Short mmCIF file of C-alpha atoms in Angstrom, two decimals:
data_model
loop_
_atom_site.label_atom_id
_atom_site.label_comp_id
_atom_site.label_asym_id
_atom_site.label_seq_id
_atom_site.Cartn_x
_atom_site.Cartn_y
_atom_site.Cartn_z
CA MET A 855 19.30 -4.72 -22.14
CA GLN A 856 16.03 -3.27 -23.39
CA GLU A 857 15.27 0.27 -22.24
CA LEU A 858 11.93 2.08 -22.53
CA HIS A 859 10.76 5.43 -21.20
CA ASP A 860 7.33 6.36 -19.85
CA ALA A 861 6.65 2.63 -20.06
CA PRO A 862 3.31 1.10 -18.97
CA LEU A 863 3.65 -1.15 -15.91
CA ALA A 864 0.06 -2.37 -15.69
CA PRO A 865 0.57 -5.06 -18.38
CA LEU A 866 3.45 -6.47 -16.31
CA THR A 867 1.16 -7.14 -13.32
CA THR A 868 -1.58 -9.71 -12.82
CA PHE A 869 -3.87 -6.94 -11.52
CA ARG A 870 -3.30 -5.03 -14.79
CA LEU A 871 -3.23 -1.86 -12.70
CA GLY A 872 -0.83 1.03 -12.11
CA GLY A 873 0.70 3.95 -13.95
CA PRO A 874 3.87 4.03 -16.05
CA ALA A 875 7.51 3.91 -15.04
CA ALA A 876 9.74 6.82 -15.95
CA ARG A 877 12.17 4.19 -17.24
CA LEU A 878 11.84 0.44 -17.72
CA LEU A 879 14.82 -1.87 -18.14
CA THR A 880 14.47 -5.55 -19.03
CA ALA A 881 17.44 -7.65 -17.93
CA THR A 882 18.03 -11.13 -19.36
CA THR A 883 21.28 -12.00 -17.54
CA ASP A 884 22.47 -11.77 -13.94
CA ALA A 885 25.17 -9.34 -15.07
CA GLU A 886 22.56 -7.03 -16.60
CA VAL A 887 20.53 -7.16 -13.39
CA ILE A 888 23.56 -6.23 -11.30
CA ASP A 889 24.61 -3.45 -13.69
CA ALA A 890 21.13 -1.91 -13.57
CA VAL A 891 20.97 -2.06 -9.79
CA ARG A 892 24.44 -0.59 -9.40
CA GLU A 893 23.61 2.26 -11.77
CA ALA A 894 20.43 3.09 -9.87
CA ASP A 895 22.24 3.01 -6.54
CA ALA A 896 25.13 5.11 -7.81
CA THR A 897 22.81 7.81 -9.14
CA GLY A 898 20.31 7.72 -6.29
CA THR A 899 17.52 6.68 -8.66
CA PRO A 900 14.50 4.95 -7.09
CA LEU A 901 14.43 1.30 -8.18
CA LEU A 902 11.47 -1.04 -8.54
CA VAL A 903 12.27 -4.70 -9.21
CA VAL A 904 9.58 -6.51 -11.21
CA GLY A 905 9.40 -10.26 -11.65
CA GLY A 906 6.14 -11.90 -12.67
CA GLY A 907 4.11 -8.98 -11.32
CA SER A 908 1.77 -11.28 -9.42
CA ASN A 909 2.35 -9.64 -6.05
CA LEU A 910 2.43 -5.94 -6.97
CA VAL A 911 -0.05 -3.13 -6.41
CA ILE A 912 1.30 -0.08 -8.25
CA GLY A 913 -0.19 3.36 -7.72
CA ASP A 914 -2.12 5.05 -10.52
CA GLN A 915 0.56 7.73 -10.74
CA GLY A 916 3.13 5.08 -11.67
CA PHE A 917 6.76 4.95 -10.60
CA ALA A 918 9.07 7.95 -10.91
CA GLY A 919 12.26 5.98 -11.21
CA THR A 920 13.72 2.90 -12.88
CA ALA A 921 11.66 -0.25 -13.02
CA LEU A 922 13.86 -3.30 -13.56
CA ARG A 923 12.09 -6.30 -15.06
CA ILE A 924 14.03 -9.49 -14.37
CA ALA A 925 13.66 -11.82 -17.36
CA THR A 926 16.61 -14.14 -16.74
CA LYS A 927 16.35 -17.79 -17.76
CA GLY A 928 17.92 -20.87 -16.28
CA PHE A 929 16.63 -24.28 -15.18
CA GLU A 930 19.39 -26.63 -14.04
CA LEU A 931 18.56 -30.03 -12.58
CA ASP A 932 21.31 -32.25 -11.19
CA GLY A 933 19.81 -35.31 -9.55
CA THR A 934 17.58 -33.87 -6.86
CA LYS A 935 19.30 -30.48 -6.86
CA LEU A 936 17.52 -27.69 -8.73
CA GLU A 937 18.76 -24.19 -9.56
CA LEU A 938 16.40 -21.62 -11.02
CA ALA A 939 17.22 -18.21 -12.43
CA ALA A 940 15.10 -15.50 -10.82
CA GLY A 941 13.21 -14.80 -14.04
CA GLU A 942 12.03 -18.36 -14.61
CA VAL A 943 8.23 -18.74 -14.66
CA TRP A 944 7.49 -20.53 -11.40
CA THR A 945 4.57 -22.68 -12.49
CA ASP A 946 6.54 -23.91 -15.53
CA ALA A 947 9.45 -24.85 -13.29
CA VAL A 948 7.14 -26.83 -11.00
CA ALA A 949 5.77 -28.73 -14.00
CA ARG A 950 9.28 -29.65 -15.13
CA THR A 951 10.27 -31.01 -11.71
CA VAL A 952 7.15 -33.17 -11.66
CA GLU A 953 7.92 -34.43 -15.16
CA ALA A 954 11.36 -35.38 -13.81
CA GLY A 955 9.67 -37.47 -11.11
CA LEU A 956 10.75 -35.26 -8.21
CA ALA A 957 8.74 -34.21 -5.17
CA GLY A 958 8.74 -31.19 -2.90
CA ILE A 959 7.09 -28.34 -4.81
CA GLU A 960 4.30 -30.14 -6.70
CA CYS A 961 1.58 -28.60 -4.50
CA LEU A 962 2.89 -25.13 -5.38
CA ALA A 963 1.68 -25.59 -8.97
CA GLY A 964 -0.27 -22.79 -10.60
CA ILE A 965 1.13 -20.01 -8.44
CA PRO A 966 1.77 -17.07 -10.78
CA GLY A 967 5.01 -15.16 -10.73
CA SER A 968 8.72 -15.76 -11.06
CA ALA A 969 11.08 -18.08 -9.23
CA GLY A 970 13.02 -15.17 -7.75
CA ALA A 971 9.97 -13.98 -5.83
CA THR A 972 9.36 -17.30 -4.07
CA PRO A 973 11.92 -16.94 -1.26
CA ILE A 974 10.98 -13.31 -0.66
CA GLN A 975 7.39 -14.18 0.22
CA ASN A 976 8.21 -17.72 1.37
CA VAL A 977 5.54 -18.77 -1.09
CA GLY A 978 3.28 -21.51 0.17
CA ALA A 979 0.01 -23.26 -0.58
CA TYR A 980 -1.75 -26.58 -0.06
CA GLY A 981 0.61 -27.72 2.67
CA GLN A 982 3.93 -26.77 1.11
CA GLU A 983 6.24 -23.78 1.47
CA VAL A 984 9.38 -23.11 -0.55
CA SER A 985 11.36 -22.73 2.66
CA ALA A 986 11.14 -26.52 3.11
CA THR A 987 13.11 -27.18 -0.09
CA ILE A 988 15.25 -24.07 -0.65
CA THR A 989 18.90 -24.69 0.22
CA GLU A 990 20.41 -21.36 -0.86
CA VAL A 991 19.49 -18.03 -2.36
CA VAL A 992 21.98 -16.18 -4.55
CA ALA A 993 21.37 -12.44 -4.39
CA TYR A 994 23.00 -9.11 -5.07
CA ASP A 995 23.53 -7.33 -1.77
CA ARG A 996 23.07 -3.62 -2.51
CA ARG A 997 24.54 -2.61 0.84
CA ALA A 998 27.74 -4.61 0.38
CA GLY A 999 27.87 -4.08 -3.38
CA GLU A 1000 28.50 -7.75 -4.08
CA THR A 1001 26.83 -11.04 -4.93
CA VAL A 1002 26.20 -13.23 -1.88
CA THR A 1003 24.98 -16.78 -1.32
CA ILE A 1004 22.64 -17.06 1.66
CA PRO A 1005 21.92 -20.53 3.11
CA ASN A 1006 18.41 -21.48 4.15
CA ALA A 1007 19.19 -21.11 7.86
CA GLU A 1008 20.08 -17.44 7.33
CA CYS A 1009 17.02 -16.57 5.22
CA ALA A 1010 14.82 -16.03 8.33
CA PHE A 1011 11.88 -17.81 6.74
CA SER A 1012 8.51 -17.64 8.47
CA TYR A 1013 4.89 -17.50 7.35
CA ARG A 1014 4.87 -15.44 4.13
CA HIS A 1015 8.01 -13.69 5.29
CA SER A 1016 11.78 -13.79 4.99
CA ARG A 1017 14.97 -11.83 5.41
CA PHE A 1018 14.48 -10.55 1.87
CA LYS A 1019 11.02 -9.21 2.59
CA ALA A 1020 12.22 -7.66 5.84
CA GLU A 1021 14.91 -5.71 3.95
CA PRO A 1022 13.25 -5.02 0.59
CA ASP A 1023 15.79 -2.44 -0.51
CA ARG A 1024 18.84 -4.54 0.26
CA TYR A 1025 18.69 -7.79 -1.72
CA VAL A 1026 17.90 -8.53 -5.36
CA VAL A 1027 17.42 -12.27 -5.84
CA LEU A 1028 19.38 -13.71 -8.77
CA ARG A 1029 19.07 -17.48 -8.33
CA VAL A 1030 17.29 -19.93 -6.04
CA ARG A 1031 18.58 -23.42 -5.23
CA PHE A 1032 16.43 -26.30 -4.03
CA GLU A 1033 16.86 -29.84 -2.77
CA LEU A 1034 13.95 -31.97 -3.96
CA GLU A 1035 13.12 -35.61 -3.23
CA ASP A 1036 13.24 -38.65 -5.45
CA ALA A 1037 10.31 -40.71 -4.19
CA ASN A 1038 9.99 -42.89 -7.28
CA GLY A 1039 7.53 -40.53 -8.88
CA LEU A 1040 5.43 -40.04 -5.77
CA SER A 1041 4.61 -36.73 -4.14
CA ALA A 1042 5.78 -35.49 -0.79
CA PRO A 1043 3.39 -36.55 2.01
CA ILE A 1044 0.06 -34.77 1.49
CA LYS A 1045 -0.46 -32.32 4.35
CA TYR A 1046 -3.37 -30.07 3.40
CA PRO A 1047 -6.80 -31.44 4.42
CA GLU A 1048 -8.61 -30.16 1.30
CA THR A 1049 -6.03 -31.76 -0.97
CA ALA A 1050 -6.23 -35.06 0.92
CA ARG A 1051 -10.05 -35.07 0.74
CA THR A 1052 -10.03 -34.32 -2.97
CA LEU A 1053 -7.49 -37.07 -3.59
CA GLY A 1054 -9.37 -39.50 -1.34
CA VAL A 1055 -6.32 -40.20 0.83
CA GLU A 1056 -5.28 -39.63 4.42
CA ALA A 1057 -2.99 -36.83 5.52
CA GLY A 1058 0.58 -38.09 5.28
CA ASP A 1059 -0.10 -40.38 2.31
CA ARG A 1060 1.75 -40.02 -0.94
CA VAL A 1061 0.24 -40.05 -4.42
CA PRO A 1062 1.85 -39.74 -7.85
CA ALA A 1063 3.43 -36.30 -7.99
CA ALA A 1064 1.67 -35.58 -11.29
CA THR A 1065 -1.68 -36.39 -9.68
CA ALA A 1066 -0.96 -34.05 -6.77
CA ARG A 1067 -0.01 -31.27 -9.18
CA GLU A 1068 -3.11 -31.76 -11.33
CA THR A 1069 -5.35 -31.83 -8.26
CA VAL A 1070 -3.91 -28.59 -6.93
CA LEU A 1071 -4.30 -26.93 -10.32
CA LYS A 1072 -7.99 -27.91 -10.38
CA LEU A 1073 -8.51 -26.65 -6.82
CA ARG A 1074 -6.79 -23.37 -7.64
CA ALA A 1075 -8.71 -22.93 -10.89
CA GLY A 1076 -11.98 -23.42 -9.04
CA LYS A 1077 -11.01 -20.48 -6.83
CA GLY A 1078 -9.85 -18.25 -9.69
CA MET A 1079 -6.23 -18.70 -8.66
CA VAL A 1080 -4.84 -19.84 -12.03
CA LEU A 1081 -4.20 -17.05 -14.52
CA ASP A 1082 -6.72 -16.81 -17.36
CA PRO A 1083 -6.87 -13.58 -19.41
CA GLU A 1084 -10.56 -14.19 -20.14
CA ASP A 1085 -11.50 -14.66 -16.48
CA HIS A 1086 -11.59 -11.44 -14.47
CA ASP A 1087 -11.59 -13.45 -11.26
CA THR A 1088 -7.92 -14.11 -12.03
CA TRP A 1089 -7.11 -10.41 -12.55
CA SER A 1090 -5.85 -10.34 -8.98
CA ALA A 1091 -2.82 -11.00 -6.82
CA GLY A 1092 -4.24 -14.27 -5.57
CA SER A 1093 -4.74 -14.05 -1.83
CA PHE A 1094 -4.82 -10.35 -1.03
CA PHE A 1095 -4.55 -10.81 2.75
CA THR A 1096 -2.42 -13.11 4.87
CA ASN A 1097 -4.02 -15.38 7.44
CA PRO A 1098 -3.85 -13.56 10.80
CA ILE A 1099 -1.63 -15.02 13.51
CA LEU A 1100 -2.94 -14.21 16.98
CA THR A 1101 -1.48 -14.37 20.48
CA ASP A 1102 -3.34 -16.31 23.17
CA ALA A 1103 -4.94 -13.12 24.47
CA GLU A 1104 -5.94 -12.03 20.97
CA THR A 1105 -7.34 -15.50 20.27
CA SER A 1106 -9.52 -15.40 23.37
CA ALA A 1107 -10.85 -11.97 22.46
CA PHE A 1108 -11.45 -13.13 18.90
CA HIS A 1109 -13.44 -16.19 19.96
CA ALA A 1110 -15.53 -14.00 22.25
CA ARG A 1111 -16.34 -11.71 19.32
CA VAL A 1112 -17.24 -14.71 17.17
CA ALA A 1113 -19.63 -16.02 19.82
CA GLU A 1114 -21.17 -12.60 20.26
CA ARG A 1115 -21.67 -12.03 16.53
CA LEU A 1116 -22.39 -15.51 15.20
CA GLY A 1117 -23.52 -17.50 18.23
CA PRO A 1118 -21.82 -19.70 20.82
CA ASP A 1119 -21.93 -22.81 18.62
CA VAL A 1120 -19.91 -21.28 15.77
CA LYS A 1121 -16.27 -22.27 15.80
CA ALA A 1122 -13.77 -20.12 13.92
CA PRO A 1123 -10.91 -21.83 12.07
CA ALA A 1124 -7.88 -22.18 14.34
CA PHE A 1125 -4.50 -23.74 13.61
CA PRO A 1126 -1.39 -23.93 15.79
CA ALA A 1127 1.20 -21.38 14.66
CA GLY A 1128 3.97 -21.74 17.21
CA ASP A 1129 4.32 -21.27 20.93
CA GLY A 1130 1.34 -19.26 22.18
CA LEU A 1131 0.19 -18.42 18.65
CA THR A 1132 -2.88 -19.39 16.64
CA LYS A 1133 -3.52 -18.85 12.94
CA THR A 1134 -7.04 -18.23 11.68
CA SER A 1135 -8.50 -17.91 8.19
CA ALA A 1136 -8.61 -14.52 6.49
CA ALA A 1137 -11.12 -15.88 3.95
CA TRP A 1138 -13.44 -16.99 6.77
CA LEU A 1139 -13.16 -13.61 8.49
CA ILE A 1140 -13.96 -11.74 5.29
CA ASP A 1141 -16.96 -13.90 4.51
CA LYS A 1142 -18.40 -13.81 8.02
CA ALA A 1143 -17.94 -10.03 8.16
CA GLY A 1144 -20.36 -9.81 5.23
CA PHE A 1145 -17.99 -9.59 2.28
CA THR A 1146 -19.15 -12.59 0.30
CA LYS A 1147 -18.01 -13.84 -3.11
CA GLY A 1148 -18.65 -11.22 -5.78
CA TYR A 1149 -19.05 -8.42 -3.22
CA GLY A 1150 -18.99 -4.92 -4.67
CA THR A 1151 -20.69 -2.91 -7.38
CA GLY A 1152 -17.72 -1.04 -8.83
CA PRO A 1153 -14.89 -2.02 -11.17
CA ALA A 1154 -12.96 -3.62 -8.28
CA ARG A 1155 -14.77 -6.45 -6.51
CA ILE A 1156 -14.20 -9.58 -4.48
CA SER A 1157 -13.76 -12.61 -6.71
CA THR A 1158 -16.89 -14.61 -7.47
CA LYS A 1159 -14.87 -17.73 -6.71
CA HIS A 1160 -12.91 -16.87 -3.55
CA THR A 1161 -13.39 -14.24 -0.86
CA LEU A 1162 -9.66 -13.81 -0.36
CA ALA A 1163 -9.05 -12.44 -3.87
CA LEU A 1164 -9.73 -8.81 -4.75
CA THR A 1165 -10.13 -8.39 -8.49
CA ASN A 1166 -10.05 -5.90 -11.33
CA ARG A 1167 -13.21 -6.41 -13.38
CA GLY A 1168 -11.57 -4.70 -16.35
CA GLU A 1169 -11.91 -0.95 -15.84
CA ALA A 1170 -10.62 -0.54 -12.29
CA THR A 1171 -7.95 1.83 -11.07
CA THR A 1172 -5.58 1.14 -8.22
CA GLU A 1173 -7.58 3.54 -6.08
CA ASP A 1174 -10.71 1.50 -6.77
CA LEU A 1175 -8.89 -1.59 -5.56
CA LEU A 1176 -7.53 0.11 -2.45
CA ALA A 1177 -10.96 1.50 -1.55
CA LEU A 1178 -12.33 -2.04 -1.60
CA ALA A 1179 -9.39 -3.36 0.41
CA ARG A 1180 -9.82 -0.65 3.05
CA GLU A 1181 -13.54 -1.41 3.28
CA VAL A 1182 -12.80 -5.09 3.89
CA VAL A 1183 -10.10 -4.34 6.49
CA ALA A 1184 -12.40 -1.96 8.37
CA GLY A 1185 -15.31 -4.39 8.24
CA VAL A 1186 -13.31 -7.31 9.60
CA GLN A 1187 -11.81 -5.13 12.32
CA GLU A 1188 -15.25 -3.92 13.38
CA ALA A 1189 -16.76 -7.40 13.32
CA PHE A 1190 -14.01 -9.45 14.94
CA GLY A 1191 -11.30 -7.09 16.25
CA VAL A 1192 -8.73 -8.60 13.89
CA THR A 1193 -6.62 -6.47 11.55
CA LEU A 1194 -5.98 -7.97 8.13
CA VAL A 1195 -2.58 -7.36 6.51
CA ASN A 1196 -2.16 -7.16 2.76
CA GLU A 1197 0.05 -9.78 1.15
CA PRO A 1198 0.94 -7.95 -2.11
CA VAL A 1199 3.66 -5.32 -2.11
CA THR A 1200 2.36 -1.79 -2.58
CA VAL A 1201 4.27 0.75 -4.67
CA GLY A 1202 3.54 4.44 -4.13
CA VAL A 1203 0.35 3.63 -2.23
CA SER A 1204 -0.70 2.01 1.04
CA LEU A 1205 -3.81 0.74 2.75
#
């Protein structure tokens, strides 16, 4: 297991931000992961688990503890059953399932990060969420001091949330198991309207899984959501805010604010989100509150391709990023009475 001291963490994140870790361990096997976690717990050392770094905002002062980078490998496909080691690169794994002619995660192509992070955030995009195909998550339970296998029904999956996110200091994901679909090379039914329009099909239709994957990659690239070291619009964590979910009362108040600010004929995006709940678009809120693409004059700005991505233009600090995020949150709250919630995990800082 590789060990470094006073090790830079910024290069391990897609934001390329944050100070160093007092100690950085890189684990390439499940046993090494468990040993590192047990050592930290036994000595009372703060522990930061790092996967692909695509969902981390690390403070400029860094992390005064042990950062554990999970670099485990393992892609096992048995019929329609898939098992991924936590350190597997997610977008590469998606490509391999599509090459195998399987459906279920093809619309999650291009999402940066590692496989182990997907159940934590219940990663989703373009009409798919990992919770629809995950069967089990194998994790080290720090409270019990043992490896456990948690079935889907006990993962408490919801929109961008899970049991693992609710208890961030308890579980370290080791492996993720999926049940995919053999649809003779076709995709799962296309659910997302933008994807269907781009493909020229109706919602519910199937297309070749490779075509669905390629289409999603093009859509994501057009929004700066596919990593490119030369494109500062991709120096981000993807969507920085989750789409707000409002109660009926909050929805009514929100629509009243929209009518007051933008006129009675303007209709805000609204999608059913469960009994008495409505989901609206964070990107729409940000744009209509005056934070358009490319907003900002400093080293941290809104992406020129998508209002939902906050970006490092190359010389930013974490504080620059947080100042922009706070400005956006305050502006949306003032305009529409809705509080945006950050999607990335913050380390040593908060909004």
